[in-house]
Short mmCIF file of C-alpha atoms in Angstrom, two decimals:
data_model
loop_
_atom_site.label_atom_id
_atom_site.label_comp_id
_atom_site.label_asym_id
_atom_site.label_seq_id
_atom_site.Cartn_x
_atom_site.Cartn_y
_atom_site.Cartn_z
CA MET A 1 -150.92 -129.24 175.98
CA MET A 2 -147.22 -128.90 175.29
CA ILE A 3 -145.58 -125.63 174.42
CA LYS A 4 -145.17 -125.17 170.69
CA GLN A 5 -141.78 -126.24 169.44
CA THR A 6 -140.18 -124.98 166.27
CA TYR A 7 -137.56 -126.61 164.12
CA PRO A 8 -135.78 -125.24 161.05
CA MET A 9 -137.21 -126.33 157.71
CA VAL A 10 -134.68 -128.03 155.46
CA LEU A 11 -135.91 -127.98 151.89
CA VAL A 12 -134.01 -130.40 149.68
CA ASP A 13 -136.58 -131.13 146.98
CA SER A 14 -135.22 -130.45 143.51
CA ASN A 15 -138.59 -129.00 142.52
CA SER A 16 -138.09 -125.27 142.82
CA HIS A 17 -141.83 -124.59 143.11
CA ALA A 18 -142.18 -126.80 146.19
CA LYS A 19 -139.11 -125.27 147.78
CA GLU A 20 -140.35 -121.74 147.22
CA VAL A 21 -143.87 -122.42 148.47
CA LEU A 22 -142.73 -124.15 151.66
CA ALA A 23 -140.12 -121.51 152.38
CA GLU A 24 -142.79 -118.82 152.04
CA LEU A 25 -145.14 -120.81 154.29
CA SER A 26 -142.44 -120.96 156.93
CA LYS A 27 -142.06 -117.17 156.80
CA ARG A 28 -145.73 -116.33 156.88
CA CYS A 29 -147.06 -118.83 159.39
CA PRO A 30 -145.13 -119.22 162.67
CA PHE A 31 -147.43 -122.05 163.76
CA VAL A 32 -146.11 -124.38 161.01
CA SER A 33 -143.07 -126.53 161.79
CA PRO A 34 -141.79 -130.03 160.97
CA ILE A 35 -143.14 -132.99 162.88
CA SER A 36 -140.37 -134.54 164.97
CA GLU A 37 -139.87 -137.46 167.32
CA LYS A 38 -140.34 -134.99 170.17
CA ASP A 39 -143.97 -134.47 169.09
CA LYS A 40 -145.22 -137.97 169.92
CA GLU A 41 -146.65 -137.01 173.32
CA LEU A 42 -148.30 -133.92 171.86
CA PHE A 43 -150.03 -135.97 169.17
CA GLN A 44 -150.97 -138.71 171.61
CA SER A 45 -152.78 -136.20 173.84
CA TYR A 46 -154.87 -135.08 170.86
CA PHE A 47 -155.49 -138.69 169.75
CA VAL A 48 -156.85 -139.66 173.16
CA ALA A 49 -159.12 -136.60 173.36
CA ALA A 50 -160.47 -137.17 169.85
CA MET A 51 -161.15 -140.87 170.42
CA ALA A 52 -163.15 -140.31 173.62
CA ASP A 53 -166.55 -139.73 172.01
CA LEU A 54 -166.25 -141.81 168.83
CA PRO A 55 -168.30 -144.97 168.17
CA VAL A 56 -166.48 -148.25 168.72
CA GLY A 57 -164.05 -149.03 165.91
CA GLU A 58 -163.75 -145.54 164.50
CA GLY A 59 -160.73 -143.25 164.77
CA TYR A 60 -158.33 -144.89 162.32
CA GLY A 61 -156.73 -141.51 161.57
CA TYR A 62 -155.85 -140.81 165.19
CA SER A 63 -152.52 -142.62 165.31
CA TRP A 64 -148.83 -141.87 164.90
CA ALA A 65 -148.52 -144.55 162.21
CA TYR A 66 -151.31 -143.02 160.12
CA ILE A 67 -150.34 -139.37 160.53
CA THR A 68 -146.67 -139.90 159.69
CA GLN A 69 -147.63 -142.11 156.75
CA MET A 70 -150.11 -139.69 155.19
CA ALA A 71 -148.24 -136.47 155.97
CA HIS A 72 -144.72 -137.68 155.19
CA GLY A 73 -142.53 -135.06 153.57
CA ARG A 74 -139.68 -137.08 152.15
CA ALA A 75 -139.93 -135.19 148.87
CA TYR A 76 -138.80 -132.01 150.61
CA GLY A 77 -136.56 -133.29 153.39
CA GLN A 78 -139.02 -133.62 156.28
CA PRO A 79 -139.65 -137.37 156.64
CA LEU A 80 -142.44 -137.09 159.23
CA GLY A 81 -144.18 -134.19 157.52
CA LEU A 82 -145.29 -130.82 158.87
CA LYS A 83 -147.77 -129.64 161.47
CA TYR A 84 -149.76 -126.51 162.19
CA TYR A 85 -149.94 -126.23 165.96
CA ASN A 86 -151.60 -123.36 167.80
CA PRO A 87 -151.64 -124.28 171.51
CA GLU A 88 -153.69 -121.25 172.53
CA LYS A 89 -156.47 -122.20 170.11
CA GLN A 90 -156.05 -125.95 170.78
CA LEU A 91 -155.59 -126.68 167.10
CA LEU A 92 -153.30 -129.35 165.63
CA VAL A 93 -153.25 -130.05 161.89
CA PRO A 94 -150.74 -132.43 160.28
CA LEU A 95 -149.98 -131.27 156.75
CA SER A 96 -147.81 -131.95 153.75
CA TYR A 97 -147.28 -130.97 150.11
CA PHE A 98 -147.60 -133.49 147.28
CA ALA A 99 -147.72 -133.66 143.51
CA ARG A 100 -151.12 -134.99 142.39
CA PRO A 101 -150.75 -138.15 140.26
CA ALA A 102 -154.03 -137.63 138.39
CA SER A 103 -153.14 -134.15 137.15
CA SER A 104 -152.16 -133.81 133.49
CA GLN A 105 -149.33 -131.52 134.52
CA THR A 106 -147.36 -131.52 137.76
CA GLU A 107 -149.76 -129.87 140.21
CA TRP A 108 -148.76 -129.59 143.85
CA HIS A 109 -151.36 -129.55 146.60
CA PHE A 110 -151.39 -129.20 150.35
CA HIS A 111 -152.93 -132.05 152.32
CA LEU A 112 -154.41 -131.38 155.76
CA VAL A 113 -154.52 -134.80 157.38
CA ARG A 114 -157.17 -135.52 160.03
CA PRO A 115 -157.30 -132.09 161.74
CA MET A 116 -157.57 -132.29 165.53
CA GLY A 117 -158.69 -130.17 168.44
CA LEU A 118 -160.99 -127.17 167.94
CA TRP A 119 -160.38 -127.21 164.22
CA GLN A 120 -163.53 -125.83 162.57
CA THR A 121 -162.60 -122.31 163.61
CA ASP A 122 -161.40 -119.08 162.06
CA GLN A 123 -157.79 -120.16 162.49
CA PHE A 124 -158.36 -123.30 160.42
CA PHE A 125 -160.11 -121.41 157.64
CA GLU A 126 -157.35 -118.82 157.58
CA LEU A 127 -154.84 -121.65 157.21
CA CYS A 128 -156.77 -123.08 154.24
CA ASN A 129 -156.88 -119.66 152.64
CA LEU A 130 -153.14 -119.12 153.11
CA LEU A 131 -152.25 -122.53 151.70
CA TYR A 132 -154.44 -121.95 148.66
CA GLU A 133 -152.92 -118.52 148.14
CA LEU A 134 -149.39 -119.94 148.29
CA SER A 135 -149.98 -122.98 146.10
CA GLN A 136 -152.70 -121.67 143.79
CA SER A 137 -154.13 -125.20 143.92
CA PRO A 138 -157.01 -126.82 145.81
CA VAL A 139 -156.18 -127.73 149.41
CA TYR A 140 -157.26 -131.24 150.48
CA ILE A 141 -158.74 -131.93 153.91
CA LYS A 142 -158.68 -135.71 154.32
CA LYS A 143 -159.94 -138.47 156.61
CA ILE A 144 -162.93 -136.60 158.06
CA ARG A 145 -166.35 -137.90 159.04
CA ASP A 146 -169.47 -137.33 156.96
CA ASP A 147 -170.90 -134.85 159.48
CA GLU A 148 -167.65 -132.86 159.33
CA GLU A 149 -167.81 -132.95 155.55
CA MET A 150 -171.34 -131.54 155.57
CA ASP A 151 -170.33 -128.73 157.92
CA LEU A 152 -167.42 -127.73 155.68
CA LEU A 153 -169.49 -127.88 152.49
CA LYS A 154 -171.85 -125.27 153.94
CA ARG A 155 -168.97 -122.79 154.03
CA PRO A 156 -167.70 -120.71 151.11
CA GLY A 157 -164.78 -122.14 149.20
CA PHE A 158 -165.20 -125.82 150.12
CA SER A 159 -166.33 -128.51 147.69
CA LEU A 160 -166.31 -132.26 147.20
CA ALA A 161 -162.87 -133.74 146.64
CA GLU A 162 -164.26 -135.89 143.83
CA ARG A 163 -163.93 -132.78 141.65
CA TYR A 164 -160.17 -133.21 141.91
CA PRO A 165 -159.42 -136.97 141.97
CA TRP A 166 -156.07 -137.76 143.53
CA HIS A 167 -155.42 -140.92 141.51
CA ASP A 168 -157.20 -141.87 138.31
CA ASN A 169 -157.97 -145.29 139.79
CA ALA A 170 -158.43 -144.23 143.42
CA PHE A 171 -159.84 -140.74 143.64
CA LEU A 172 -159.57 -140.58 147.45
CA GLU A 173 -156.49 -142.78 147.87
CA ASP A 174 -157.12 -145.30 150.66
CA ASP A 175 -160.47 -143.68 151.48
CA THR A 176 -161.88 -144.58 148.06
CA LYS A 177 -163.36 -147.67 149.72
CA ALA A 178 -164.79 -147.73 153.25
CA GLU A 179 -162.82 -148.65 156.35
CA VAL A 180 -163.47 -152.24 157.45
CA ILE A 181 -163.99 -152.68 161.20
CA ILE A 182 -163.92 -156.21 162.60
CA ASP A 183 -164.60 -158.04 165.85
CA VAL A 184 -161.23 -159.68 166.58
CA ASN A 185 -162.58 -162.60 168.62
CA HIS A 186 -165.33 -163.35 166.11
CA THR A 187 -162.89 -163.46 163.20
CA LEU A 188 -160.40 -165.65 165.05
CA SER A 189 -163.18 -168.06 166.03
CA PHE A 190 -163.36 -169.19 162.39
CA LEU A 191 -159.97 -170.88 162.83
CA THR A 192 -161.31 -173.29 165.45
CA ARG A 193 -164.88 -173.88 164.28
CA SER A 194 -165.92 -177.30 163.05
CA GLY A 195 -166.39 -177.67 159.35
CA ASP A 196 -164.69 -175.76 156.57
CA ASN A 197 -164.48 -172.01 155.93
CA GLU A 198 -162.24 -169.81 153.80
CA LEU A 199 -160.09 -168.36 156.60
CA LYS A 200 -159.53 -171.73 158.24
CA ARG A 201 -158.69 -173.36 154.88
CA LYS A 202 -156.16 -170.72 153.85
CA TYR A 203 -154.58 -170.65 157.29
CA ARG A 204 -154.16 -174.44 157.14
CA ASN A 205 -152.86 -174.32 153.56
CA PHE A 206 -150.23 -171.79 154.58
CA PHE A 207 -148.70 -174.29 157.02
CA ARG A 208 -148.88 -177.07 154.44
CA ARG A 209 -146.87 -175.05 151.94
CA ASN A 210 -144.43 -173.22 154.20
CA GLN A 211 -141.90 -174.48 156.73
CA GLN A 212 -139.52 -172.95 159.30
CA ILE A 213 -141.82 -170.11 160.30
CA CYS A 214 -140.44 -167.54 162.72
CA TRP A 215 -141.57 -164.14 164.04
CA GLN A 216 -139.50 -161.31 165.50
CA ARG A 217 -140.84 -158.18 167.18
CA TYR A 218 -139.74 -155.17 165.21
CA ASN A 219 -137.13 -152.90 166.80
CA VAL A 220 -135.63 -149.84 165.12
CA ARG A 221 -132.39 -150.41 167.06
CA ASN A 222 -131.89 -153.82 165.45
CA GLU A 223 -130.16 -153.07 162.14
CA SER A 224 -130.70 -156.57 160.78
CA LEU A 225 -134.43 -156.43 161.48
CA CYS A 226 -134.66 -153.00 159.89
CA ARG A 227 -132.94 -154.23 156.73
CA ASP A 228 -135.21 -157.26 156.53
CA ALA A 229 -138.42 -155.25 157.03
CA GLU A 230 -137.25 -152.72 154.45
CA SER A 231 -136.48 -155.57 152.06
CA VAL A 232 -140.02 -156.94 152.43
CA VAL A 233 -141.64 -153.59 151.70
CA LYS A 234 -139.37 -152.86 148.72
CA GLN A 235 -139.90 -156.31 147.21
CA PHE A 236 -143.66 -155.94 147.59
CA MET A 237 -143.60 -152.56 145.84
CA GLU A 238 -141.81 -154.20 142.91
CA TYR A 239 -144.62 -156.68 142.29
CA PRO A 240 -145.91 -156.02 138.73
CA GLN A 241 -149.51 -155.74 139.88
CA VAL A 242 -148.54 -153.20 142.56
CA LYS A 243 -146.36 -151.14 140.19
CA ALA A 244 -149.04 -151.18 137.49
CA LEU A 245 -151.58 -149.56 139.82
CA GLY A 246 -149.09 -146.87 140.87
CA LEU A 247 -150.94 -146.24 144.13
CA SER A 248 -148.24 -146.95 146.72
CA ARG A 249 -144.51 -146.45 147.04
CA PHE A 250 -141.88 -147.41 149.58
CA ASP A 251 -141.93 -143.85 150.97
CA ASP A 252 -145.54 -144.39 152.06
CA PHE A 253 -144.37 -147.02 154.56
CA SER A 254 -140.86 -145.88 155.43
CA ASN A 255 -141.90 -143.97 158.56
CA MET A 256 -143.36 -147.16 160.03
CA LEU A 257 -139.87 -148.61 159.80
CA SER A 258 -138.04 -145.64 161.28
CA SER A 259 -140.42 -143.91 163.74
CA LEU A 260 -142.46 -146.18 166.00
CA PRO A 261 -145.37 -144.97 168.15
CA LEU A 262 -145.07 -144.29 171.86
CA GLY A 263 -145.08 -147.20 174.25
CA ILE A 264 -144.33 -150.91 174.15
CA ASN A 265 -144.43 -153.22 171.14
CA GLY A 266 -147.11 -155.81 171.85
CA LYS A 267 -149.17 -153.49 174.02
CA ASP A 268 -149.34 -149.93 172.65
CA TYR A 269 -148.42 -150.84 169.09
CA PHE A 270 -147.85 -154.11 167.28
CA SER A 271 -145.05 -154.55 164.78
CA ALA A 272 -143.27 -157.70 163.67
CA VAL A 273 -141.30 -159.30 160.85
CA LEU A 274 -142.21 -162.73 159.50
CA TYR A 275 -139.48 -165.16 158.39
CA ILE A 276 -140.05 -168.29 156.34
CA ALA A 277 -137.12 -170.66 155.82
CA ASN A 278 -134.83 -167.93 157.21
CA GLN A 279 -136.03 -165.44 154.59
CA PRO A 280 -137.89 -162.20 155.42
CA ALA A 281 -141.42 -162.78 154.19
CA GLY A 282 -143.76 -160.23 155.79
CA PHE A 283 -144.21 -157.18 157.98
CA TYR A 284 -147.13 -155.83 159.96
CA MET A 285 -147.89 -152.67 161.93
CA ALA A 286 -150.90 -151.84 164.08
CA GLU A 287 -151.45 -149.23 166.77
CA HIS A 288 -153.65 -149.05 169.85
CA LEU A 289 -156.12 -146.19 169.36
CA GLY A 290 -156.72 -143.82 172.26
CA GLN A 291 -157.57 -145.53 175.53
CA LYS A 292 -160.11 -147.99 174.14
CA GLN A 293 -159.59 -151.65 173.23
CA ILE A 294 -159.33 -150.75 169.55
CA ALA A 295 -156.43 -150.94 167.14
CA GLY A 296 -155.84 -149.64 163.64
CA VAL A 297 -153.97 -151.85 161.16
CA TYR A 298 -151.60 -149.82 158.98
CA ALA A 299 -149.39 -152.38 157.27
CA ASN A 300 -150.06 -156.00 156.34
CA ILE A 301 -147.36 -156.65 153.77
CA ALA A 302 -146.66 -160.23 152.73
CA LEU A 303 -144.53 -161.56 149.88
CA ARG A 304 -147.55 -163.49 148.73
CA ASP A 305 -146.19 -164.45 145.30
CA LYS A 306 -143.23 -166.15 146.96
CA PHE A 307 -145.08 -167.64 149.94
CA ARG A 308 -148.62 -168.77 149.13
CA TYR A 309 -151.42 -167.79 151.53
CA SER A 310 -149.07 -165.54 153.51
CA SER A 311 -151.35 -162.49 153.20
CA GLU A 312 -154.16 -164.19 155.09
CA TYR A 313 -151.76 -165.83 157.53
CA LEU A 314 -150.02 -162.55 158.32
CA LEU A 315 -153.23 -160.70 159.15
CA LEU A 316 -154.60 -163.59 161.21
CA GLU A 317 -151.38 -163.68 163.24
CA LEU A 318 -151.64 -159.93 163.78
CA LEU A 319 -155.19 -160.43 165.05
CA GLN A 320 -153.86 -163.09 167.43
CA ASP A 321 -151.31 -160.55 168.65
CA LEU A 322 -154.07 -157.99 169.23
CA HIS A 323 -156.27 -160.55 170.99
CA GLN A 324 -153.50 -161.46 173.43
CA ALA A 325 -153.16 -157.76 174.32
CA GLY A 326 -156.89 -157.45 175.03
CA ILE A 327 -157.79 -155.63 171.81
CA ALA A 328 -161.39 -156.45 170.91
CA VAL A 329 -161.89 -154.44 167.71
CA ALA A 330 -159.59 -153.86 164.75
CA ASN A 331 -160.02 -151.22 162.06
CA LEU A 332 -158.34 -152.49 158.90
CA GLY A 333 -158.58 -149.08 157.25
CA GLY A 334 -159.93 -148.08 153.88
CA SER A 335 -158.74 -149.28 150.48
CA GLU A 336 -157.72 -147.90 147.11
CA THR A 337 -159.13 -150.80 145.10
CA ASP A 338 -162.02 -153.26 145.01
CA GLY A 339 -159.59 -156.15 145.33
CA LEU A 340 -158.04 -154.88 148.57
CA HIS A 341 -161.47 -154.03 149.99
CA LYS A 342 -162.73 -157.55 149.25
CA PHE A 343 -159.65 -159.03 150.90
CA LYS A 344 -160.36 -157.08 154.09
CA MET A 345 -164.06 -157.96 154.00
CA LYS A 346 -163.14 -161.67 154.24
CA PHE A 347 -162.10 -160.99 157.83
CA ARG A 348 -165.28 -159.12 158.79
CA ARG A 349 -167.40 -162.22 158.25
CA SER A 350 -170.97 -161.76 159.57
CA GLN A 351 -170.06 -159.18 162.22
CA GLY A 352 -168.36 -155.80 162.19
CA THR A 353 -169.09 -152.66 160.25
CA VAL A 354 -167.79 -150.47 157.47
CA LYS A 355 -167.22 -146.73 157.76
CA GLU A 356 -166.82 -144.35 154.86
CA MET A 357 -164.43 -141.47 155.43
CA ARG A 358 -164.52 -138.29 153.42
CA TRP A 359 -162.25 -135.70 151.82
CA VAL A 360 -163.13 -132.13 150.89
CA VAL A 361 -161.13 -129.44 149.16
CA PHE A 362 -160.80 -125.73 149.63
CA ASP A 363 -160.63 -124.64 146.00
CA GLY A 364 -160.37 -120.88 146.43
CA GLN A 365 -163.45 -120.07 144.40
CA HIS A 366 -164.78 -118.05 147.32
CA HIS A 367 -162.13 -116.93 149.75
CA TYR A 368 -163.36 -117.27 153.29
CA TYR A 369 -161.25 -114.28 154.25
CA ASN A 370 -160.06 -111.30 152.32
CA LYS A 371 -156.31 -111.19 151.92
CA ARG A 372 -154.71 -109.09 154.60
#
C-alpha cells in the first residue's frame, strides 16, 4: 500500500453549509483528503484485491471511472471527490457530499462509495458516526452486495436506503435497477447469425441511414477530441426526455473526459468518440476490472435523436472493442429507469445474469459510538 498523501481542500461551493461541514471534516479527520491523479495506483491496488474473489461479471464499482463519477466533488471544488484512507488499517473509502434531489428542502448528505479493504471495522463505523454528526443527515453507503447490506443492517444505526430515496423516480440512482452482465461473444454472435433478430436489424439499419462513419480513440491531450466528446455529452443532457427525468447532468460524466484510468486505451480501458458525416455523434467509456477478462461499461452516449439506431450501434462497437482485447464478460451497470434497463437487457439475450446492488444509510438513530 502507498503512504497516505494529503492535499489541501479548496472549498469553492457557494453553499455556506457545505463549505463549513467539509472544512470541519478536514480538521477533525486527518485520513480524509481529495482524490488526485496521483491516487490511481493506490485505487488500482484495492480494485485488484477486491475483484479476486468475486463471481464472474461482478465488481462494477471497482474502477477509476466509476469511483470518480460517483464521488465527484465539482460542487465544492474537488473534481475527483474525496477519500478516507487509513493505510495502517487497510481501509479506503471514496466519499463526497451532495444535495439530495428528492428532499423537500436542500438536504446535504455524505455518500460513501463502494468502500474497500477491511472496511466493516471500528474505523469505518467511527467515520459514519462523524459524518452524521457533522451533516446531521443520513449517510449513504452505496454499491454494496446484499451480504454486506445484511451485515450492516444488523448493526445499530443502519437502515435501508429506501427510507430516504435519492431521486423521486430513482430511489437508488443507477442501482434502482439491477446491473446487467453479458457474455460478449454470445451477444456479438447475433450480428452474424442467419435469420433476423433485433440487434442485427438495428445494426444493419444504422448503416443504411448513416454515412461517413469514423472512430477516434479518446485522448485527453487532444484538445479537438476533448471538445467533441464534451459536445456529445452536453447535447445528450439537453435532450428533453433526459432533462425531464432530471437524473443525470454533465458533471456526472466530466471526469471520464478529464481523468482516464491507468494503462493503455484499447487494453486497460476503452474510450472513443464516434463521428458521423464529420460530426461528433457518440462517446463510450469502459474499463478493465481487476485482472480478470471483465470490463465495466460506464458511458454509452449517442446522439440518437440525430442519428437513428446509434445507441445500439455504439454499444455493439464497444463490445467489438472489448472482444478484440480478449474481454469475455461486460457489466453494463445498473439503471435509473425501466427504459434504460430494458435497453441493456436487449444485449443480454439468452445468456448472462443480472446483479442487484444495494445501498444502506447510517441515520444516527442509534450512534454506534458515543461522542468523544
